[in-house]
PDB file of N, CA and C in Angstrom:
ATOM      1  N   MET A 253     161.790  82.439 163.618  1.00 59.00           N
ATOM      2  CA  MET A 253     160.874  83.303 162.723  1.00 59.00           C
ATOM      3  C   MET A 253     162.786  84.143 161.826  1.00 59.00           C
ATOM      4  N   GLY A 254     163.288  84.717 162.834  1.00 80.00           N
ATOM      5  CA  GLY A 254     164.302  86.047 162.144  1.00 80.00           C
ATOM      6  C   GLY A 254     165.236  85.079 161.149  1.00 80.00           C
ATOM      7  N   GLN A 255     165.269  83.490 161.365  1.00 85.00           N
ATOM      8  CA  GLN A 255     166.474  82.881 160.807  1.00 85.00           C
ATOM      9  C   GLN A 255     165.722  82.686 159.375  1.00 85.00           C
ATOM     10  N   ALA A 256     164.289  82.324 159.015  1.00 84.00           N
ATOM     11  CA  ALA A 256     163.461  82.019 158.024  1.00 84.00           C
ATOM     12  C   ALA A 256     163.798  83.501 157.161  1.00 84.00           C
ATOM     13  N   VAL A 257     163.707  84.543 157.408  1.00 82.00           N
ATOM     14  CA  VAL A 257     163.406  85.978 157.127  1.00 82.00           C
ATOM     15  C   VAL A 257     165.027  86.056 156.554  1.00 82.00           C
ATOM     16  N   ALA A 258     165.740  86.147 157.151  1.00 83.00           N
ATOM     17  CA  ALA A 258     167.021  86.247 157.085  1.00 83.00           C
ATOM     18  C   ALA A 258     167.650  85.225 155.557  1.00 83.00           C
ATOM     19  N   SER A 259     167.013  84.298 155.751  1.00 88.00           N
ATOM     20  CA  SER A 259     167.468  83.216 154.473  1.00 88.00           C
ATOM     21  C   SER A 259     167.054  83.515 153.406  1.00 88.00           C
ATOM     22  N   ALA A 260     165.376  83.952 153.819  1.00 83.00           N
ATOM     23  CA  ALA A 260     164.938  84.371 152.473  1.00 83.00           C
ATOM     24  C   ALA A 260     165.193  85.440 152.078  1.00 83.00           C
ATOM     25  N   LEU A 261     165.311  86.368 152.475  1.00 81.00           N
ATOM     26  CA  LEU A 261     166.615  87.873 152.131  1.00 81.00           C
ATOM     27  C   LEU A 261     167.697  87.215 151.667  1.00 81.00           C
ATOM     28  N   ALA A 262     168.923  86.565 151.523  1.00 86.00           N
ATOM     29  CA  ALA A 262     169.879  85.743 150.959  1.00 86.00           C
ATOM     30  C   ALA A 262     169.628  85.227 150.087  1.00 86.00           C
ATOM     31  N   ARG A 263     168.376  84.538 149.698  1.00 85.00           N
ATOM     32  CA  ARG A 263     167.930  83.843 148.341  1.00 85.00           C
ATOM     33  C   ARG A 263     167.592  85.128 147.419  1.00 85.00           C
ATOM     34  N   GLU A 264     166.952  85.809 148.026  1.00 82.00           N
ATOM     35  CA  GLU A 264     166.308  86.647 146.903  1.00 82.00           C
ATOM     36  C   GLU A 264     167.906  87.733 146.839  1.00 82.00           C
ATOM     37  N   GLN A 265     168.777  87.813 147.905  1.00 82.00           N
ATOM     38  CA  GLN A 265     169.717  88.819 147.029  1.00 82.00           C
ATOM     39  C   GLN A 265     170.541  87.925 146.309  1.00 82.00           C
ATOM     40  N   GLN A 266     170.794  86.588 146.388  1.00 82.00           N
ATOM     41  CA  GLN A 266     171.483  85.743 145.123  1.00 82.00           C
ATOM     42  C   GLN A 266     170.696  85.767 144.035  1.00 82.00           C
ATOM     43  N   SER A 267     169.624  85.731 143.907  1.00 78.00           N
ATOM     44  CA  SER A 267     168.689  85.943 142.357  1.00 78.00           C
ATOM     45  C   SER A 267     168.855  86.990 141.532  1.00 78.00           C
ATOM     46  N   ILE A 268     168.967  87.964 142.628  1.00 72.00           N
ATOM     47  CA  ILE A 268     169.040  89.445 142.426  1.00 72.00           C
ATOM     48  C   ILE A 268     170.800  89.317 141.675  1.00 72.00           C
ATOM     49  N   GLU A 269     171.323  89.432 142.229  1.00 76.00           N
ATOM     50  CA  GLU A 269     172.690  89.329 141.776  1.00 76.00           C
ATOM     51  C   GLU A 269     173.227  88.663 140.590  1.00 76.00           C
ATOM     52  N   SER A 270     172.020  87.360 140.684  1.00 75.00           N
ATOM     53  CA  SER A 270     172.827  86.626 139.096  1.00 75.00           C
ATOM     54  C   SER A 270     171.498  87.027 137.887  1.00 75.00           C
ATOM     55  N   LEU A 271     170.585  88.151 138.269  1.00 66.00           N
ATOM     56  CA  LEU A 271     169.996  88.582 137.586  1.00 66.00           C
ATOM     57  C   LEU A 271     170.915  89.965 136.796  1.00 66.00           C
ATOM     58  N   GLN A 272     171.493  90.525 137.931  1.00 65.00           N
ATOM     59  CA  GLN A 272     172.442  91.397 137.290  1.00 65.00           C
ATOM     60  C   GLN A 272     173.588  91.244 136.417  1.00 65.00           C
ATOM     61  N   GLN A 273     174.011  90.281 136.605  1.00 68.00           N
ATOM     62  CA  GLN A 273     175.166  89.469 135.928  1.00 68.00           C
ATOM     63  C   GLN A 273     174.642  88.758 134.302  1.00 68.00           C
ATOM     64  N   GLN A 274     173.583  88.768 134.245  1.00 61.00           N
ATOM     65  CA  GLN A 274     172.993  87.819 133.350  1.00 61.00           C
ATOM     66  C   GLN A 274     173.144  89.121 131.831  1.00 61.00           C
ATOM     67  N   PRO A 275     172.889  89.310 130.897  1.00 63.00           N
ATOM     68  CA  PRO A 275     173.069  90.037 129.924  1.00 63.00           C
ATOM     69  C   PRO A 275     171.921  91.055 130.104  1.00 63.00           C
ATOM     70  N   LYS A 276     171.870  92.109 129.703  1.00 65.00           N
ATOM     71  CA  LYS A 276     170.928  93.153 129.823  1.00 65.00           C
ATOM     72  C   LYS A 276     169.758  92.932 128.741  1.00 65.00           C
ATOM     73  N   THR A 277     168.714  91.884 128.312  1.00 77.00           N
ATOM     74  CA  THR A 277     168.057  91.855 127.755  1.00 77.00           C
ATOM     75  C   THR A 277     166.572  92.586 128.030  1.00 77.00           C
ATOM     76  N   ALA A 278     165.876  93.094 127.138  1.00 78.00           N
ATOM     77  CA  ALA A 278     164.496  93.964 127.554  1.00 78.00           C
ATOM     78  C   ALA A 278     163.823  92.763 128.393  1.00 78.00           C
ATOM     79  N   LEU A 279     163.770  91.582 128.492  1.00 79.00           N
ATOM     80  CA  LEU A 279     162.988  90.686 129.529  1.00 79.00           C
ATOM     81  C   LEU A 279     163.334  90.815 130.900  1.00 79.00           C
ATOM     82  N   GLY A 280     164.845  90.846 130.718  1.00 77.00           N
ATOM     83  CA  GLY A 280     165.743  90.900 132.179  1.00 77.00           C
ATOM     84  C   GLY A 280     165.580  91.860 133.082  1.00 77.00           C
ATOM     85  N   ILE A 281     165.579  93.074 132.073  1.00 80.00           N
ATOM     86  CA  ILE A 281     165.760  94.516 132.630  1.00 80.00           C
ATOM     87  C   ILE A 281     163.862  94.834 133.003  1.00 80.00           C
ATOM     88  N   ILE A 282     163.001  94.436 132.167  1.00 84.00           N
ATOM     89  CA  ILE A 282     161.719  94.686 132.909  1.00 84.00           C
ATOM     90  C   ILE A 282     161.217  93.580 133.811  1.00 84.00           C
ATOM     91  N   PHE A 283     161.749  92.647 134.344  1.00 84.00           N
ATOM     92  CA  PHE A 283     161.908  91.692 135.285  1.00 84.00           C
ATOM     93  C   PHE A 283     162.439  92.307 136.472  1.00 84.00           C
ATOM     94  N   HIS A 284     163.800  92.674 135.870  1.00 82.00           N
ATOM     95  CA  HIS A 284     164.496  93.877 137.342  1.00 82.00           C
ATOM     96  C   HIS A 284     163.494  94.733 137.937  1.00 82.00           C
ATOM     97  N   ILE A 285     162.843  95.424 137.230  1.00 86.00           N
ATOM     98  CA  ILE A 285     162.027  96.392 137.142  1.00 86.00           C
ATOM     99  C   ILE A 285     161.035  95.929 138.075  1.00 86.00           C
ATOM    100  N   ILE A 286     160.222  95.281 137.500  1.00 88.00           N
ATOM    101  CA  ILE A 286     159.173  94.698 138.434  1.00 88.00           C
ATOM    102  C   ILE A 286     159.559  94.079 139.713  1.00 88.00           C
ATOM    103  N   LEU A 287     160.301  93.727 139.939  1.00 86.00           N
ATOM    104  CA  LEU A 287     161.351  92.879 141.109  1.00 86.00           C
ATOM    105  C   LEU A 287     161.405  93.894 141.973  1.00 86.00           C
ATOM    106  N   SER A 288     162.121  94.855 141.570  1.00 87.00           N
ATOM    107  CA  SER A 288     162.305  96.349 142.368  1.00 87.00           C
ATOM    108  C   SER A 288     160.967  96.911 142.659  1.00 87.00           C
ATOM    109  N   ASN A 289     160.129  97.162 141.677  1.00 87.00           N
ATOM    110  CA  ASN A 289     158.940  97.825 142.486  1.00 87.00           C
ATOM    111  C   ASN A 289     158.169  97.110 143.667  1.00 87.00           C
ATOM    112  N   LEU A 290     158.097  96.012 143.667  1.00 87.00           N
ATOM    113  CA  LEU A 290     157.163  94.578 144.445  1.00 87.00           C
ATOM    114  C   LEU A 290     158.062  94.928 145.381  1.00 87.00           C
ATOM    115  N   ARG A 291     159.530  94.893 145.717  1.00 85.00           N
ATOM    116  CA  ARG A 291     160.160  94.918 147.079  1.00 85.00           C
ATOM    117  C   ARG A 291     160.053  96.417 147.424  1.00 85.00           C
ATOM    118  N   LEU A 292     159.687  97.700 146.598  1.00 83.00           N
ATOM    119  CA  LEU A 292     159.376  98.781 147.224  1.00 83.00           C
ATOM    120  C   LEU A 292     158.036  98.908 147.819  1.00 83.00           C
ATOM    121  N   GLN A 293     156.900  98.221 146.711  1.00 84.00           N
ATOM    122  CA  GLN A 293     155.774  97.880 147.418  1.00 84.00           C
ATOM    123  C   GLN A 293     155.540  97.406 148.963  1.00 84.00           C
ATOM    124  N   SER A 294     156.067  95.898 149.151  1.00 82.00           N
ATOM    125  CA  SER A 294     156.217  95.714 150.473  1.00 82.00           C
ATOM    126  C   SER A 294     156.865  95.888 151.264  1.00 82.00           C
ATOM    127  N   SER A 295     157.953  96.941 151.135  1.00 79.00           N
ATOM    128  CA  SER A 295     158.712  97.839 152.338  1.00 79.00           C
ATOM    129  C   SER A 295     157.489  98.977 152.785  1.00 79.00           C
ATOM    130  N   ARG A 296     156.861  99.204 151.727  1.00 80.00           N
ATOM    131  CA  ARG A 296     155.965 100.510 152.214  1.00 80.00           C
ATOM    132  C   ARG A 296     154.640  99.820 153.242  1.00 80.00           C
ATOM    133  N   ASN A 297     154.433  98.982 152.619  1.00 80.00           N
ATOM    134  CA  ASN A 297     153.209  97.824 153.109  1.00 80.00           C
ATOM    135  C   ASN A 297     153.543  98.107 154.771  1.00 80.00           C
ATOM    136  N   LEU A 298     155.060  97.379 154.570  1.00 77.00           N
ATOM    137  CA  LEU A 298     155.445  97.012 155.730  1.00 77.00           C
ATOM    138  C   LEU A 298     155.719  98.025 157.098  1.00 77.00           C
ATOM    139  N   TYR A 299     155.864  99.294 156.661  1.00 75.00           N
ATOM    140  CA  TYR A 299     155.882 100.349 157.073  1.00 75.00           C
ATOM    141  C   TYR A 299     154.934 100.993 157.448  1.00 75.00           C
ATOM    142  N   LYS A 300     154.100 100.820 156.498  1.00 76.00           N
ATOM    143  CA  LYS A 300     152.445 101.278 157.224  1.00 76.00           C
ATOM    144  C   LYS A 300     151.942 100.561 158.401  1.00 76.00           C
ATOM    145  N   GLN A 301     152.135  99.133 158.119  1.00 76.00           N
ATOM    146  CA  GLN A 301     151.789  98.431 159.445  1.00 76.00           C
ATOM    147  C   GLN A 301     152.236  98.583 160.695  1.00 76.00           C
ATOM    148  N   ARG A 302     153.601  99.157 160.466  1.00 73.00           N
ATOM    149  CA  ARG A 302     154.444  99.518 161.960  1.00 73.00           C
ATOM    150  C   ARG A 302     154.074 100.920 162.235  1.00 73.00           C
ATOM    151  N   THR A 303     153.999 101.677 161.667  1.00 69.00           N
ATOM    152  CA  THR A 303     153.428 102.768 161.903  1.00 69.00           C
ATOM    153  C   THR A 303     151.828 103.476 161.953  1.00 69.00           C
ATOM    154  N   PRO A 304     151.665 104.041 163.213  1.00 68.00           N
ATOM    155  CA  PRO A 304     150.050 104.552 163.538  1.00 68.00           C
ATOM    156  C   PRO A 304     149.550 105.519 161.977  1.00 68.00           C
ATOM    157  N   ALA A 305     148.211 104.994 162.202  1.00 62.00           N
ATOM    158  CA  ALA A 305     147.545 105.630 161.013  1.00 62.00           C
ATOM    159  C   ALA A 305     147.795 107.112 161.388  1.00 62.00           C
ATOM    160  N   SER A 306     148.084 107.669 162.451  1.00 56.00           N
ATOM    161  CA  SER A 306     147.662 109.146 162.497  1.00 56.00           C
ATOM    162  C   SER A 306     148.636 109.803 161.829  1.00 56.00           C
ATOM    163  N   LEU A 307     150.168 109.284 161.531  1.00 53.00           N
ATOM    164  CA  LEU A 307     150.795 109.979 160.503  1.00 53.00           C
ATOM    165  C   LEU A 307     150.019 109.940 159.137  1.00 53.00           C
TER     166      LEU A 307
END
């Protein structure tokens, strides 16, 4: 389980790095923003699942 998560994170990091090396086209910037927002959203959801609702 942990290995699969680690490799998925590594692949995502590589794709982000390759995106950042590309010239900053409008489409690339939009894609990067969407990707960042998705990561923020998923980490917030994970955080909510881990913490009790009383917080």
